Amino acid sequence: MIKVRREVCGYCGACVSVCPEGAIELIDAYLSVDNENCKLCKICVRVCPLGALEVSDEE
Amino acid sequence: MKSEYDVLIIGGGPGGALAAKTCAEKGLSVCIVEKRPAIGTPVRCAEGIGEDLIGEFFDKIDPKWISAKIKGAKLISPDGSSFYLNPEMAGNEVGYVLDRKFFDRDLVWQAVEAGAECYVKARAVDAILENGVVKGAVIEHFGILKDVRASIVIAADGVESKFAKYCGIDTTVPLRELETCAQYLMTDIDIEPGITAFYVGREICPEGYIWIFPKGDRTANVGIGISGTQSKDGSRAKDYLDKFVSRNFPEGKIIELIVGGVSVCEPLECTVADNLIIVGDAARLSDPITGGGIYNAMYTGRLAGQVAAESIRSGDCSKKALMKYETTWRSSKMGKALDRNYQIKEIFVKLSDKQLDSILTSVSNIVMKDFSTLTLIKEIIKLNPKLIKELSGLRKYFE
Ligand SMILES: Cc1cc2nc3c(=O)[nH]c(=O)nc-3n(C[C@H](O)[C@H](O)[C@H](O)COP(=O)(O)OP(=O)(O)OC[C@H]3O[C@@H](n4cnc5c(N)ncnc54)[C@H](O)[C@@H]3O)c2cc1C
Ligand code: SF4
Ligand code: SF4
């Protein structure tokens, strides 16, 4: 699953604009990933200017 | 918040604000929903705008919108040599670095003054669709869901552009065409007052550029955008920016971090549907070369308001009726510039640092008739007829 490192995220929405599944939502300073719709393409992980997203094995 | 309006606008940025103001002035009932708790913050912008562009909207520029007046620009090529771009009328203003915290807020304020309603902490979470046609939006306002119906919805939700997605329009930006950006507001740095500086080169900012936009005395927005495909662990936008800052402004103080994404893709294939108009960044209308999108959002926001008013008056808000918006912006100066600049960008992102060096040398002494990227590109093409074969393919755009 995609994990948001909240201590790093700058809540800019860049990842939202490239997610082909529309699986990312930004509410104020809170970014969340709908891991049910995520296809793990990792495009969001690539694009983040800060490196705030990572793939994690945790469920 | 009422449950029905003539026009519902998703997003309170410059695009949404101009749309709302225009609708309200035309006597429509109109509502802006903005998901953030405050209009204009956090800023996701370097805040630069041309003097002629902003002048198109206001008779009088409020001094509190302006952080700094810009008189010229400087380009720094990969080998470190730098060139000034001097406007023909040296000494005159060519642009501004805005203070968008004030500017964006005032734009919404003007819309509200004209009669629009505005709600913050109000997020569109879905579209109301009937037989596939948009009839409004589901708004979450302080945690409470409410159906808000409208004859026309204007999607002005910026780079995230999810509302059009809810309506079945794919707004996803390809990774390579999303510039991933980081910017510091820095103080106590040596900058040239009134001069915007642009650095290019694959090594320091691959498929993008670094900017220094003065915000006042010894203070500036110092930022970078690189292509999404160039962004990796250890070489993300912030990593490149930190490298640049430690080399150029080791003593500078960082008082704000700004991150964001700018699309440099082609506009959406179609920016209208039945009862729906998409404006500004949400329609992927930022400039593919500069990333500038404030003007484009304001221009399309105002146009959307005009077309919405006409369509509501005539009782026809179908896609066919709203196509007037689409055809008008595409044939406008802005629409043509987007088309041309996209083709130019596609060539420029492939240039090597050596090619960039020689191109910039060629324009080092030009005096610009009017101060715009377009004029600069025209000069580059004129002065480098054989340099890059591909550039000559662009000639048709200037004839
Ligand atoms: C780092 C950076 C530097 C830039 N520099 C410049 C520059 O120097 N000059 C320039 O002209 N342009 C620049 N731009 C581009 C410029 O910021 C945008 O083009 C401009 O803000 C677009 O205006 P807009 O109204 O379309 O969208 P925005 O200003 O992004 O406004 C969209 C609004 O919609 C809201 N919203 C989103 N989703 C929802 C929802 N579901 N419900 C309710 N509200 C929602 C958002 O919170 C936001 O307030 C830059 C961009 C970045 C990232
Ligand atoms: S791109 Fe990165 S910083 Fe921006 S919202 Fe997504 S995770 Fe946060
Ligand atoms: S991995 Fe792909 S599908 Fe999943 S959230 Fe990121 S961009 Fe979206």
Short mmCIF file of N, CA, C and O in Angstrom, two decimals, chain B residues 108-167:
data_model
loop_
_atom_site.label_atom_id
_atom_site.label_comp_id
_atom_site.label_asym_id
_atom_site.label_seq_id
_atom_site.Cartn_x
_atom_site.Cartn_y
_atom_site.Cartn_z
N VAL B 108 -11.78 37.19 -4.66
CA VAL B 108 -13.00 36.57 -4.14
C VAL B 108 -13.87 37.63 -3.47
O VAL B 108 -15.10 37.63 -3.59
N TRP B 109 -13.22 38.55 -2.80
CA TRP B 109 -13.95 39.63 -2.15
C TRP B 109 -14.74 40.43 -3.19
O TRP B 109 -15.91 40.75 -2.98
N GLN B 110 -14.11 40.71 -4.33
CA GLN B 110 -14.81 41.43 -5.40
C GLN B 110 -16.01 40.64 -5.91
O GLN B 110 -17.06 41.21 -6.22
N ALA B 111 -15.85 39.31 -5.98
CA ALA B 111 -16.96 38.46 -6.43
C ALA B 111 -18.10 38.52 -5.42
O ALA B 111 -19.27 38.62 -5.80
N VAL B 112 -17.76 38.47 -4.15
CA VAL B 112 -18.77 38.50 -3.10
C VAL B 112 -19.47 39.86 -3.09
O VAL B 112 -20.69 39.95 -2.93
N GLU B 113 -18.68 40.91 -3.31
CA GLU B 113 -19.25 42.25 -3.37
C GLU B 113 -20.25 42.38 -4.52
O GLU B 113 -21.26 43.08 -4.41
N ALA B 114 -19.95 41.67 -5.60
CA ALA B 114 -20.84 41.71 -6.76
C ALA B 114 -22.10 40.88 -6.53
O ALA B 114 -23.02 40.90 -7.34
N GLY B 115 -22.10 40.10 -5.44
CA GLY B 115 -23.31 39.35 -5.12
C GLY B 115 -23.17 37.85 -5.03
O GLY B 115 -24.13 37.13 -4.79
N ALA B 116 -21.94 37.34 -5.22
CA ALA B 116 -21.73 35.89 -5.14
C ALA B 116 -21.71 35.44 -3.67
O ALA B 116 -21.37 36.23 -2.79
N GLU B 117 -22.08 34.19 -3.43
CA GLU B 117 -21.89 33.61 -2.10
C GLU B 117 -20.58 32.83 -2.10
O GLU B 117 -20.16 32.33 -3.14
N CYS B 118 -19.94 32.75 -0.96
CA CYS B 118 -18.69 31.98 -0.89
C CYS B 118 -18.65 31.21 0.41
O CYS B 118 -19.00 31.75 1.47
N TYR B 119 -18.27 29.95 0.34
CA TYR B 119 -18.14 29.13 1.55
C TYR B 119 -16.77 28.49 1.57
O TYR B 119 -16.33 27.92 0.58
N VAL B 120 -16.08 28.63 2.70
CA VAL B 120 -14.79 27.94 2.86
C VAL B 120 -15.02 26.68 3.69
O VAL B 120 -16.09 26.49 4.27
N LYS B 121 -14.01 25.84 3.74
CA LYS B 121 -14.17 24.51 4.36
C LYS B 121 -15.35 23.79 3.71
O LYS B 121 -16.10 23.08 4.37
N ALA B 122 -15.53 24.06 2.43
CA ALA B 122 -16.65 23.46 1.69
C ALA B 122 -16.06 22.75 0.47
O ALA B 122 -15.56 23.39 -0.45
N ARG B 123 -16.11 21.43 0.49
CA ARG B 123 -15.40 20.64 -0.51
C ARG B 123 -16.39 19.85 -1.37
O ARG B 123 -17.30 19.20 -0.83
N ALA B 124 -16.19 19.94 -2.69
CA ALA B 124 -17.00 19.09 -3.57
C ALA B 124 -16.46 17.68 -3.45
O ALA B 124 -15.29 17.43 -3.74
N VAL B 125 -17.29 16.75 -3.01
CA VAL B 125 -16.82 15.37 -2.85
C VAL B 125 -17.33 14.46 -3.96
O VAL B 125 -16.83 13.36 -4.14
N ASP B 126 -18.32 14.96 -4.70
CA ASP B 126 -18.82 14.17 -5.83
C ASP B 126 -19.68 15.07 -6.72
O ASP B 126 -20.08 16.16 -6.30
N ALA B 127 -19.95 14.58 -7.92
CA ALA B 127 -20.87 15.28 -8.80
C ALA B 127 -22.25 14.66 -8.66
O ALA B 127 -22.36 13.46 -8.38
N ILE B 128 -23.29 15.47 -8.80
CA ILE B 128 -24.64 14.91 -8.91
C ILE B 128 -24.86 14.68 -10.40
O ILE B 128 -24.85 15.62 -11.20
N LEU B 129 -25.01 13.42 -10.77
CA LEU B 129 -25.19 13.08 -12.19
C LEU B 129 -26.57 12.47 -12.40
O LEU B 129 -27.00 11.63 -11.59
N GLU B 130 -27.26 12.91 -13.43
CA GLU B 130 -28.52 12.28 -13.81
C GLU B 130 -28.43 11.93 -15.29
O GLU B 130 -28.19 12.80 -16.11
N ASN B 131 -28.58 10.65 -15.60
CA ASN B 131 -28.37 10.15 -16.96
C ASN B 131 -27.04 10.63 -17.51
O ASN B 131 -26.92 11.03 -18.67
N GLY B 132 -26.02 10.62 -16.66
CA GLY B 132 -24.68 11.00 -17.09
C GLY B 132 -24.47 12.50 -17.21
O GLY B 132 -23.39 12.94 -17.59
N VAL B 133 -25.49 13.31 -16.89
CA VAL B 133 -25.36 14.76 -17.03
C VAL B 133 -25.24 15.41 -15.64
O VAL B 133 -25.96 15.05 -14.71
N VAL B 134 -24.31 16.37 -15.52
CA VAL B 134 -24.07 17.03 -14.24
C VAL B 134 -25.26 17.91 -13.86
O VAL B 134 -25.71 18.73 -14.66
N LYS B 135 -25.69 17.76 -12.61
CA LYS B 135 -26.80 18.59 -12.12
C LYS B 135 -26.40 19.38 -10.88
O LYS B 135 -27.23 20.07 -10.28
N GLY B 136 -25.13 19.25 -10.48
CA GLY B 136 -24.70 19.93 -9.27
C GLY B 136 -23.58 19.14 -8.62
O GLY B 136 -22.92 18.32 -9.27
N ALA B 137 -23.37 19.40 -7.33
CA ALA B 137 -22.29 18.71 -6.63
C ALA B 137 -22.71 18.38 -5.21
O ALA B 137 -23.55 19.07 -4.63
N VAL B 138 -22.09 17.33 -4.69
CA VAL B 138 -22.28 17.01 -3.28
C VAL B 138 -21.18 17.77 -2.53
O VAL B 138 -19.99 17.60 -2.81
N ILE B 139 -21.60 18.65 -1.61
CA ILE B 139 -20.64 19.49 -0.91
C ILE B 139 -20.54 19.06 0.55
O ILE B 139 -21.57 18.92 1.23
N GLU B 140 -19.31 18.85 0.99
CA GLU B 140 -19.11 18.59 2.41
C GLU B 140 -18.69 19.90 3.06
O GLU B 140 -17.64 20.45 2.75
N HIS B 141 -19.56 20.42 3.92
CA HIS B 141 -19.30 21.71 4.55
C HIS B 141 -19.23 21.47 6.05
O HIS B 141 -20.22 21.08 6.66
N PHE B 142 -18.07 21.62 6.62
CA PHE B 142 -17.85 21.32 8.05
C PHE B 142 -18.41 19.94 8.41
O PHE B 142 -19.09 19.77 9.42
N GLY B 143 -18.09 19.00 7.55
CA GLY B 143 -18.44 17.62 7.88
C GLY B 143 -19.86 17.22 7.52
O GLY B 143 -20.23 16.05 7.68
N ILE B 144 -20.66 18.17 7.05
CA ILE B 144 -22.05 17.80 6.71
C ILE B 144 -22.21 17.77 5.19
O ILE B 144 -21.81 18.71 4.49
N LEU B 145 -22.76 16.69 4.68
CA LEU B 145 -22.94 16.55 3.23
C LEU B 145 -24.23 17.21 2.79
O LEU B 145 -25.25 17.10 3.46
N LYS B 146 -24.13 17.93 1.68
CA LYS B 146 -25.30 18.62 1.18
C LYS B 146 -25.31 18.57 -0.35
O LYS B 146 -24.28 18.80 -0.98
N ASP B 147 -26.47 18.27 -0.92
CA ASP B 147 -26.61 18.31 -2.38
C ASP B 147 -26.85 19.75 -2.81
O ASP B 147 -27.79 20.38 -2.32
N VAL B 148 -26.02 20.26 -3.69
CA VAL B 148 -26.24 21.61 -4.22
C VAL B 148 -26.42 21.49 -5.72
O VAL B 148 -25.52 21.04 -6.43
N ARG B 149 -27.60 21.86 -6.19
CA ARG B 149 -27.90 21.74 -7.62
C ARG B 149 -27.65 23.07 -8.33
O ARG B 149 -27.73 24.13 -7.72
N ALA B 150 -27.32 22.99 -9.61
CA ALA B 150 -27.06 24.21 -10.37
C ALA B 150 -27.31 23.96 -11.85
O ALA B 150 -27.18 22.81 -12.31
N SER B 151 -27.68 25.03 -12.57
CA SER B 151 -27.85 24.89 -14.02
C SER B 151 -26.51 24.63 -14.69
O SER B 151 -26.42 23.87 -15.65
N ILE B 152 -25.48 25.31 -14.14
CA ILE B 152 -24.13 25.11 -14.68
C ILE B 152 -23.16 24.99 -13.51
O ILE B 152 -23.24 25.76 -12.54
N VAL B 153 -22.25 24.00 -13.58
CA VAL B 153 -21.16 23.91 -12.62
C VAL B 153 -19.88 24.34 -13.34
O VAL B 153 -19.63 23.91 -14.47
N ILE B 154 -19.12 25.22 -12.69
CA ILE B 154 -17.82 25.61 -13.24
C ILE B 154 -16.75 24.96 -12.37
O ILE B 154 -16.64 25.24 -11.17
N ALA B 155 -15.97 24.06 -12.98
CA ALA B 155 -14.89 23.38 -12.25
C ALA B 155 -13.66 24.27 -12.32
O ALA B 155 -13.07 24.44 -13.38
N ALA B 156 -13.30 24.86 -11.17
CA ALA B 156 -12.12 25.74 -11.09
C ALA B 156 -11.25 25.22 -9.96
O ALA B 156 -10.72 25.98 -9.17
N ASP B 157 -11.13 23.88 -9.90
CA ASP B 157 -10.48 23.28 -8.74
C ASP B 157 -8.99 23.05 -8.89
O ASP B 157 -8.40 22.24 -8.17
N GLY B 158 -8.37 23.79 -9.81
CA GLY B 158 -6.92 23.85 -9.85
C GLY B 158 -6.26 22.56 -10.30
O GLY B 158 -6.88 21.72 -10.95
N VAL B 159 -4.99 22.45 -9.96
CA VAL B 159 -4.16 21.38 -10.51
C VAL B 159 -4.70 19.99 -10.15
O VAL B 159 -4.55 19.03 -10.91
N GLU B 160 -5.38 19.87 -9.01
CA GLU B 160 -5.90 18.55 -8.62
C GLU B 160 -6.99 18.08 -9.59
O GLU B 160 -7.06 16.90 -9.91
N SER B 161 -7.84 19.02 -9.99
CA SER B 161 -8.86 18.78 -11.02
C SER B 161 -9.63 17.48 -10.86
O SER B 161 -9.70 16.67 -11.77
N LYS B 162 -10.22 17.30 -9.69
CA LYS B 162 -10.97 16.05 -9.47
C LYS B 162 -12.44 16.17 -9.84
O LYS B 162 -13.09 15.17 -10.12
N PHE B 163 -12.98 17.39 -9.85
CA PHE B 163 -14.42 17.48 -10.12
C PHE B 163 -14.75 16.96 -11.51
O PHE B 163 -15.70 16.20 -11.69
N ALA B 164 -13.96 17.37 -12.52
CA ALA B 164 -14.21 16.88 -13.87
C ALA B 164 -14.09 15.36 -13.91
O ALA B 164 -14.82 14.68 -14.65
N LYS B 165 -13.19 14.81 -13.10
CA LYS B 165 -13.07 13.34 -13.01
C LYS B 165 -14.37 12.71 -12.51
O LYS B 165 -14.79 11.69 -13.02
N TYR B 166 -14.97 13.36 -11.51
CA TYR B 166 -16.25 12.84 -11.01
C TYR B 166 -17.29 12.83 -12.13
O TYR B 166 -18.24 12.07 -12.09
N CYS B 167 -17.12 13.72 -13.10
CA CYS B 167 -18.07 13.81 -14.22
C CYS B 167 -17.66 12.92 -15.39
O CYS B 167 -18.23 13.00 -16.48
#
